[in-house]
Coordinates of C-alpha atoms and ligand atoms in Angstrom, one line a residue:
X721 CA 31.1 4.2 -6.3
X722 CA 30.4 1.2 -8.4
X723 CA 27.1 -0.7 -7.8
X724 CA 26.3 -4.2 -8.8
X725 CA 22.6 -4.6 -9.5
X726 CA 20.6 -7.7 -10.6
X727 CA 18.7 -7.0 -13.8
X728 CA 15.7 -9.1 -14.9
X729 CA 14.6 -7.9 -18.4
X730 CA 11.3 -9.9 -18.1
X731 CA 8.8 -10.8 -20.8
X732 CA 6.8 -8.9 -23.5
X733 CA 7.6 -5.2 -23.3
X734 CA 10.0 -5.9 -20.4
X735 CA 13.3 -6.0 -22.5
X736 CA 12.2 -2.8 -24.3
X737 CA 11.5 -0.8 -21.2
X738 CA 14.5 -2.2 -19.1
X739 CA 17.0 -1.4 -21.9
X740 CA 15.7 2.2 -22.1
X741 CA 16.0 2.6 -18.3
X742 CA 19.5 1.1 -18.1
X743 CA 20.6 3.5 -20.8
X744 CA 19.2 6.5 -19.0
X745 CA 20.7 5.4 -15.6
X746 CA 24.1 5.0 -17.2
X747 CA 23.8 8.3 -19.1
X748 CA 23.1 10.0 -15.7
X749 CA 26.6 8.9 -14.7
X750 CA 25.8 6.0 -12.3
X751 CA 28.5 3.4 -12.4
X752 CA 26.7 0.0 -12.5
X753 CA 27.7 -3.6 -13.2
X754 CA 24.4 -5.2 -14.3
X755 CA 24.0 -9.0 -13.6
X756 CA 21.4 -10.0 -16.1
X757 CA 19.2 -13.0 -15.2
X758 CA 16.1 -14.7 -16.6
X759 CA 13.0 -15.7 -14.8
X760 CA 9.6 -17.1 -15.8
X761 CA 9.0 -18.9 -19.1
X762 CA 12.4 -17.9 -20.5
X763 CA 14.2 -19.4 -17.5
X764 CA 12.0 -22.5 -17.6
X765 CA 13.0 -23.1 -21.2
X766 CA 16.7 -22.6 -20.5
X767 CA 17.2 -24.0 -17.0
X768 CA 14.1 -26.1 -16.2
X769 CA 12.9 -23.7 -13.5
X770 CA 11.1 -20.4 -13.4
X771 CA 13.2 -19.0 -10.5
X772 CA 16.8 -20.2 -11.0
X773 CA 19.0 -20.4 -7.9
X774 CA 21.6 -18.2 -9.7
X775 CA 19.0 -15.4 -9.9
X776 CA 18.0 -15.7 -6.2
X777 CA 21.7 -15.8 -5.2
X778 CA 22.4 -12.7 -7.3
X779 CA 19.7 -10.7 -5.6
X780 CA 20.7 -11.9 -2.2
X781 CA 24.3 -10.9 -2.9
X782 CA 23.6 -7.5 -4.4
X783 CA 20.5 -6.7 -2.3
X784 CA 19.0 -4.7 -5.1
X785 CA 17.4 -5.6 -8.4
X786 CA 15.6 -3.9 -11.3
X787 CA 12.9 -6.1 -12.9
X788 CA 10.8 -6.0 -16.0
X789 CA 7.3 -7.5 -16.0
X790 CA 7.0 -11.3 -16.2
X791 CA 4.0 -13.1 -17.8
X792 CA 2.0 -15.4 -15.5
X793 CA -0.1 -18.0 -17.3
X794 CA -3.8 -17.7 -16.2
X795 CA -5.5 -20.8 -14.6
X796 CA -2.8 -23.3 -15.5
X797 CA 1.0 -23.5 -16.0
X798 CA 3.5 -22.2 -13.5
X799 CA 2.7 -20.2 -10.4
X800 CA 3.5 -16.4 -10.4
X801 CA 7.2 -15.7 -10.5
X802 CA 6.5 -12.3 -9.1
X803 CA 4.8 -13.7 -6.1
X804 CA 7.6 -16.4 -5.8
X805 CA 10.3 -13.7 -5.8
X806 CA 8.5 -11.6 -3.1
X807 CA 8.0 -14.7 -0.9
X808 CA 11.4 -16.3 -1.3
X809 CA 13.2 -13.0 -0.6
X810 CA 10.6 -11.9 2.0
X811 CA 10.1 -8.6 0.2
X812 CA 7.2 -7.8 2.5
X813 CA 6.5 -4.2 1.6
X814 CA 5.2 -3.1 -1.7
X815 CA 5.5 0.6 -2.2
X816 CA 3.7 2.4 -5.0
X817 CA 3.9 6.2 -5.1
X818 CA 1.1 7.5 -7.3
X819 CA 1.9 11.0 -8.5
X820 CA 0.3 12.8 -11.5
X821 CA 2.8 13.9 -14.2
X822 CA 2.6 17.3 -15.9
X823 CA 0.5 17.4 -19.2
X824 CA -0.7 13.8 -18.9
X825 CA -4.4 13.7 -19.6
X826 CA -5.9 12.3 -16.4
X827 CA -8.7 12.8 -13.9
X828 CA -6.6 14.1 -11.1
X829 CA -3.6 16.2 -12.2
X830 CA -2.8 17.2 -8.6
X831 CA -2.9 13.7 -7.1
X832 CA 0.1 12.6 -5.0
X833 CA -0.5 9.6 -2.7
X834 CA 1.3 6.5 -1.8
X835 CA 0.0 2.9 -1.7
X836 CA 1.7 0.5 0.8
X837 CA 0.7 -3.1 0.2
X838 CA 1.5 -6.1 2.4
X839 CA 3.3 -8.5 0.0
X840 CA 3.6 -11.9 1.6
X841 CA 0.2 -13.3 2.8
X842 CA -3.5 -12.9 2.6
X843 CA -5.2 -14.8 -0.3
X844 CA -1.8 -14.7 -2.1
X845 CA -0.7 -17.5 0.3
X846 CA -1.7 -19.7 -2.6
X847 CA -3.3 -22.3 -0.4
X848 CA -6.2 -23.6 -2.5
X849 CA -7.8 -27.0 -2.8
X850 CA -10.8 -28.8 -4.2
X851 CA -13.0 -29.8 -1.3
X852 CA -15.3 -31.9 -3.5
X853 CA -15.7 -31.5 -7.2
X854 CA -17.3 -28.2 -7.9
X855 CA -16.3 -26.7 -4.5
X856 CA -12.9 -24.9 -4.1
X857 CA -11.5 -23.4 -1.0
X858 CA -8.9 -20.6 -0.9
X859 CA -7.4 -19.7 2.4
X860 CA -6.7 -16.2 3.5
X861 CA -3.8 -15.9 6.0
X862 CA -3.3 -12.8 8.1
X863 CA -0.7 -12.8 10.9
X864 CA 0.0 -10.3 13.6
X865 CA 3.7 -10.4 12.7
X866 CA 3.2 -9.4 9.0
X867 CA 0.4 -6.9 9.8
X868 CA 2.5 -5.2 12.4
X869 CA 5.7 -4.9 10.3
X870 CA 3.8 -3.5 7.3
X871 CA 2.1 -1.0 9.5
X872 CA 5.4 0.0 10.9
X873 CA 6.9 0.3 7.4
X874 CA 4.0 2.7 6.4
X875 CA 4.5 4.9 9.4
X876 CA 8.3 4.9 9.1
X877 CA 7.9 5.9 5.5
X878 CA 5.5 8.7 6.4
X879 CA 7.9 10.0 9.0
X880 CA 10.9 9.9 6.6
X881 CA 9.1 11.4 3.7
X882 CA 7.1 14.0 5.7
X883 CA 3.7 12.5 4.9
X884 CA 0.9 13.5 7.3
X885 CA -1.6 10.6 7.4
X886 CA -1.9 6.8 7.0
X887 CA -5.3 5.3 6.2
X888 CA -5.7 1.5 6.7
X889 CA -8.1 0.0 4.2
X890 CA -9.9 -3.2 5.2
X891 CA -13.1 -5.2 5.3
X892 CA -13.2 -5.8 9.1
X893 CA -16.9 -5.4 9.2
X894 CA -17.3 -8.8 7.3
X895 CA -13.9 -10.5 7.9
X896 CA -13.9 -9.7 11.6
X897 CA -11.0 -12.0 12.5
X898 CA -8.6 -11.6 9.6
X899 CA -9.1 -8.0 8.7
X900 CA -9.9 -7.3 12.3
X901 CA -6.4 -8.4 13.3
X902 CA -4.8 -6.3 10.5
X903 CA -6.7 -3.3 11.8
X904 CA -5.8 -3.9 15.4
X905 CA -2.1 -4.2 14.5
X906 CA -2.4 -0.9 12.6
X907 CA -4.0 0.9 15.5
X908 CA -1.3 -0.5 17.9
X909 CA 1.6 0.7 15.7
X910 CA -0.1 4.1 15.1
X911 CA 0.3 4.8 18.9
X912 CA 4.1 5.1 18.3
X913 CA 3.6 7.8 15.7
X914 CA 1.5 10.5 17.4
X915 CA 2.5 13.2 14.9
X916 CA 1.0 11.2 12.0
X917 CA -2.8 11.0 11.6
X918 CA -4.1 7.4 11.5
X919 CA -7.6 6.6 10.2
X920 CA -9.2 3.7 8.4
X921 CA -11.8 3.0 5.8
X922 CA -13.7 0.0 4.5
X923 CA -12.4 -1.0 1.2
X924 CA -15.6 -0.5 -0.9
X925 CA -16.1 3.0 0.5
X926 CA -12.3 3.7 0.0
X927 CA -12.7 2.9 -3.7
X928 CA -15.6 5.2 -4.1
X929 CA -13.8 7.9 -2.1
X930 CA -10.7 7.4 -4.3
X931 CA -12.8 8.1 -7.5
X932 CA -14.7 11.0 -6.0
X933 CA -12.2 12.8 -3.6
X934 CA -8.8 11.1 -3.8
X935 CA -7.0 14.2 -2.4
X936 CA -8.2 13.1 1.1
X937 CA -5.6 10.2 1.0
X938 CA -1.9 10.5 1.8
X939 CA -0.6 7.0 2.5
X940 CA -3.0 4.0 2.0
X941 CA -2.1 0.8 3.9
X942 CA -3.7 -2.4 2.5
X943 CA -3.5 -6.2 2.7
X944 CA -2.1 -7.9 -0.3
X945 CA -5.2 -8.5 -2.5
X946 CA -6.9 -5.1 -1.8
X947 CA -3.6 -3.5 -2.4
X948 CA -3.2 -5.1 -5.7
X949 CA -6.6 -3.9 -6.9
X950 CA -6.6 -0.5 -5.3
X951 CA -3.1 0.4 -6.6
X952 CA -4.2 -0.2 -10.2
X953 CA -7.2 1.9 -9.6
X954 CA -4.9 4.7 -8.3
X955 CA -2.8 4.3 -11.5
X956 CA -5.9 4.9 -13.5
X957 CA -6.6 8.2 -11.7
X958 CA -3.3 9.7 -12.9
X959 CA -3.3 8.4 -16.5
X960 CA -2.6 4.6 -16.5
X961 CA -0.3 1.8 -15.8
X962 CA 2.5 3.0 -18.0
X963 CA 3.4 5.7 -15.5
X964 CA 3.4 4.3 -11.9
X965 CA 6.5 2.8 -10.2
X966 CA 6.8 0.1 -7.6
X967 CA 9.3 -1.2 -5.1
X968 CA 9.2 -4.5 -3.2
X969 CA 11.3 -4.0 0.0
X970 CA 12.4 -6.4 2.7
X971 CA 15.0 -6.6 5.4
X972 CA 17.5 -8.3 3.1
X973 CA 17.0 -6.6 -0.2
X974 CA 14.8 -4.6 -2.5
X975 CA 13.4 -5.2 -6.0
X976 CA 12.2 -2.4 -8.1
X977 CA 9.7 -2.9 -10.9
X978 CA 6.8 -1.1 -12.8
X979 CA 3.3 -1.8 -11.7
X980 CA 2.2 -2.8 -15.2
X981 CA 2.5 -6.3 -16.8
X982 CA 4.2 -7.6 -19.9
X983 CA 1.6 -5.9 -22.2
X984 CA 1.5 -8.7 -24.8
X985 CA -0.8 -6.6 -27.0
X986 CA 2.0 -4.1 -27.8
X987 CA 5.2 -6.2 -27.1
X988 CA 7.9 -6.0 -29.8
X989 CA 6.6 -2.9 -31.4
X990 CA 8.9 -0.5 -29.6
X991 CA 6.1 1.7 -28.4
X992 CA 5.9 0.9 -24.7
X993 CA 6.1 3.7 -22.2
X994 CA 9.2 3.3 -20.1
X995 CA 8.1 6.0 -17.6
X996 CA 6.9 3.5 -14.9
X997 CA 10.1 1.5 -14.9
X998 CA 12.1 4.7 -15.0
X999 CA 10.3 6.0 -12.0
X1000 CA 11.0 2.7 -10.3
X1001 CA 14.7 3.2 -11.3
X1002 CA 14.6 6.6 -9.6
X1003 CA 13.3 5.0 -6.4
X1004 CA 16.1 2.5 -6.7
X1005 CA 18.8 5.1 -7.1
X1006 CA 17.5 6.9 -4.0
X1007 CA 17.5 3.5 -2.2
X1008 CA 21.2 2.9 -3.1
X1009 CA 22.2 6.4 -2.1
X1010 CA 22.5 7.8 -5.6
X1011 CA 20.3 10.8 -4.8
X1012 CA 21.9 13.3 -7.1
X1013 CA 21.5 11.0 -10.1
X1014 CA 17.9 10.2 -9.1
X1015 CA 17.2 14.0 -8.9
X1016 CA 18.9 14.6 -12.3
X1017 CA 16.7 11.9 -14.0
X1018 CA 13.6 13.0 -12.2
X1019 CA 14.1 16.7 -13.3
X1020 CA 14.7 15.5 -16.9
X1021 CA 11.6 13.4 -16.8
X1022 CA 9.5 16.3 -15.5
X1023 CA 11.0 18.6 -18.2
X1024 CA 10.1 16.2 -21.0
X1025 CA 6.6 16.0 -19.7
X1026 CA 6.2 19.7 -19.2
X1027 CA 7.4 20.4 -22.7
X1028 CA 5.0 17.7 -23.9
X1029 CA 6.5 17.1 -27.4
X1030 CA 7.8 13.6 -26.8
X1031 CA 5.3 11.2 -25.5
X1032 CA 4.5 7.6 -26.1
X1033 CA 1.2 6.4 -27.6
X1034 CA -0.5 5.3 -24.4
X1035 CA -0.6 9.0 -23.3
X1036 CA -1.5 10.4 -26.7
X1037 CA 1.8 10.8 -28.5
X1038 CA 3.7 9.1 -31.3
X1039 CA 7.2 8.6 -29.8
X1040 CA 8.9 5.2 -29.7
X1041 CA 10.3 3.9 -26.5
X1042 CA 13.9 4.7 -27.6
X1043 CA 13.0 8.2 -28.7
X1044 CA 11.5 8.9 -25.3
X1045 CA 14.7 7.7 -23.6
X1046 CA 16.7 9.9 -26.0
X1047 CA 14.6 12.9 -25.0
X1048 CA 15.2 12.3 -21.3
X1049 CA 19.0 12.0 -21.8
X1050 CA 19.0 15.2 -23.9
X1051 CA 17.2 17.0 -21.1
X1052 CA 19.9 16.3 -18.5
Ligands
NAI1773 P1 -0.6 -5.2 -18.5 O1 -0.2 -4.3 -17.5 O2 0.5 -6.0 -19.2 O3 -1.4 -4.5 -19.7 C1 -2.7 -3.8 -19.5 C2 -2.8 -2.7 -20.5 O4 -2.0 -1.6 -20.3 C3 -2.5 -3.2 -21.9 O5 -3.4 -2.6 -22.9 C4 -1.1 -2.7 -22.2 O6 -0.8 -2.4 -23.5 C5 -1.1 -1.4 -21.4 N1 0.3 -1.1 -20.8 C6 0.9 -1.7 -19.8 N2 2.1 -1.3 -19.6 C7 2.3 -0.3 -20.6 C8 3.4 0.5 -20.9 N3 4.6 0.5 -20.2 N4 3.3 1.3 -22.0 C9 2.1 1.4 -22.7 N5 1.1 0.6 -22.4 C10 1.1 -0.2 -21.3 O7 -1.7 -6.2 -17.9 P2 -2.2 -7.6 -18.4 O8 -2.5 -7.6 -19.8 O9 -3.4 -7.9 -17.4 O10 -1.1 -8.6 -18.1 C11 -0.2 -9.2 -19.0 C12 0.8 -10.1 -18.3 O11 1.6 -9.4 -17.4 C13 0.1 -11.2 -17.5 O12 0.7 -12.5 -17.8 C14 0.2 -10.8 -16.1 O13 0.3 -11.9 -15.2 C15 1.6 -10.1 -16.2 N6 1.8 -9.1 -15.1 C16 3.1 -9.1 -14.6 C17 3.3 -8.1 -13.6 C18 4.7 -8.1 -13.1 O14 5.6 -8.7 -13.6 N7 5.0 -7.3 -12.0 C19 2.3 -7.2 -13.1 C20 1.0 -7.3 -13.8 C21 0.8 -8.3 -14.7

């Protein structure tokens, strides 16, 4: 079956890692027509907007997209394209499986957990204003609707993937109303899944526990901002940002991307690790029903890591991005 998939190469190392992943997916025998679109600074230059209508229409039509990282200017300039895409397409669930890979030097070589992050509200609502000069207010929005649907997503995922426990992470001791609502919704939804253990932890303790005893977690469910921070912490536990995949999923479509950013410090050198985006590609292939190809790529990826001869610089090797992709294809 032929698939049409929207492809956003992105900025910095984005084009390097996306072209490696496209090559691997095609070599695995998946028949794809890629619709390439630009977003962010590149789109602003070409079309006068960071999120062109053509791109949004393409994702809506195809319902699936693979995306490289996009640079977001800090403090000034345009608002985050990543946040814009998630909001416009209502990609409410951010899924980040964090699983250690063989032979990667890391603190927790056995770790296998999943972070589920609410993607549409919280302090990411972007509602900020200057009250008086020198005083700024940022508004945190938490709704029953979004908290309930993300909790349901986490439990459904647990049921489908045979996971045993969902832990809600919050600060309801201080933010009694907002995080309190998030926690209440979680507890209500949990009642519908009696076979799955449901517990909760305050976010500061959860971070400490993650560093000391991360094996106690299975699925972690978090609001948007805590989810952003904690998922990077989890990436660090298994060897860094170059390895961890991510998916943004909504009712109408899904967008697959790496957790890492555009890595301006190494862009253009051909040394970026494409593993994170490749793992996102594997999630994408499963999502579109290409399970055999996903398995083929995953087995090849594991084989290359077990052999340990071809690895990129971020995990202690010398291989270029393209050499790593060649090794995966050779391991099919
Ligand atoms: P970053 O993730 O781009 O880089 C952090 C560090 O990790 C750097 O030292 C980088 O070289 C390294 N790194 C990241 N990915 C790597 C890979 N695949 N292989 C090898 N090393 C890798 O984070 P940073 O520097 O905070 O952000 C840079 C830009 O990316 C910012 O404009 C930020 O807004 C944007 N960004 C975009 C995201 C997205 O599009 N989803 C996510 C995170 C950041």
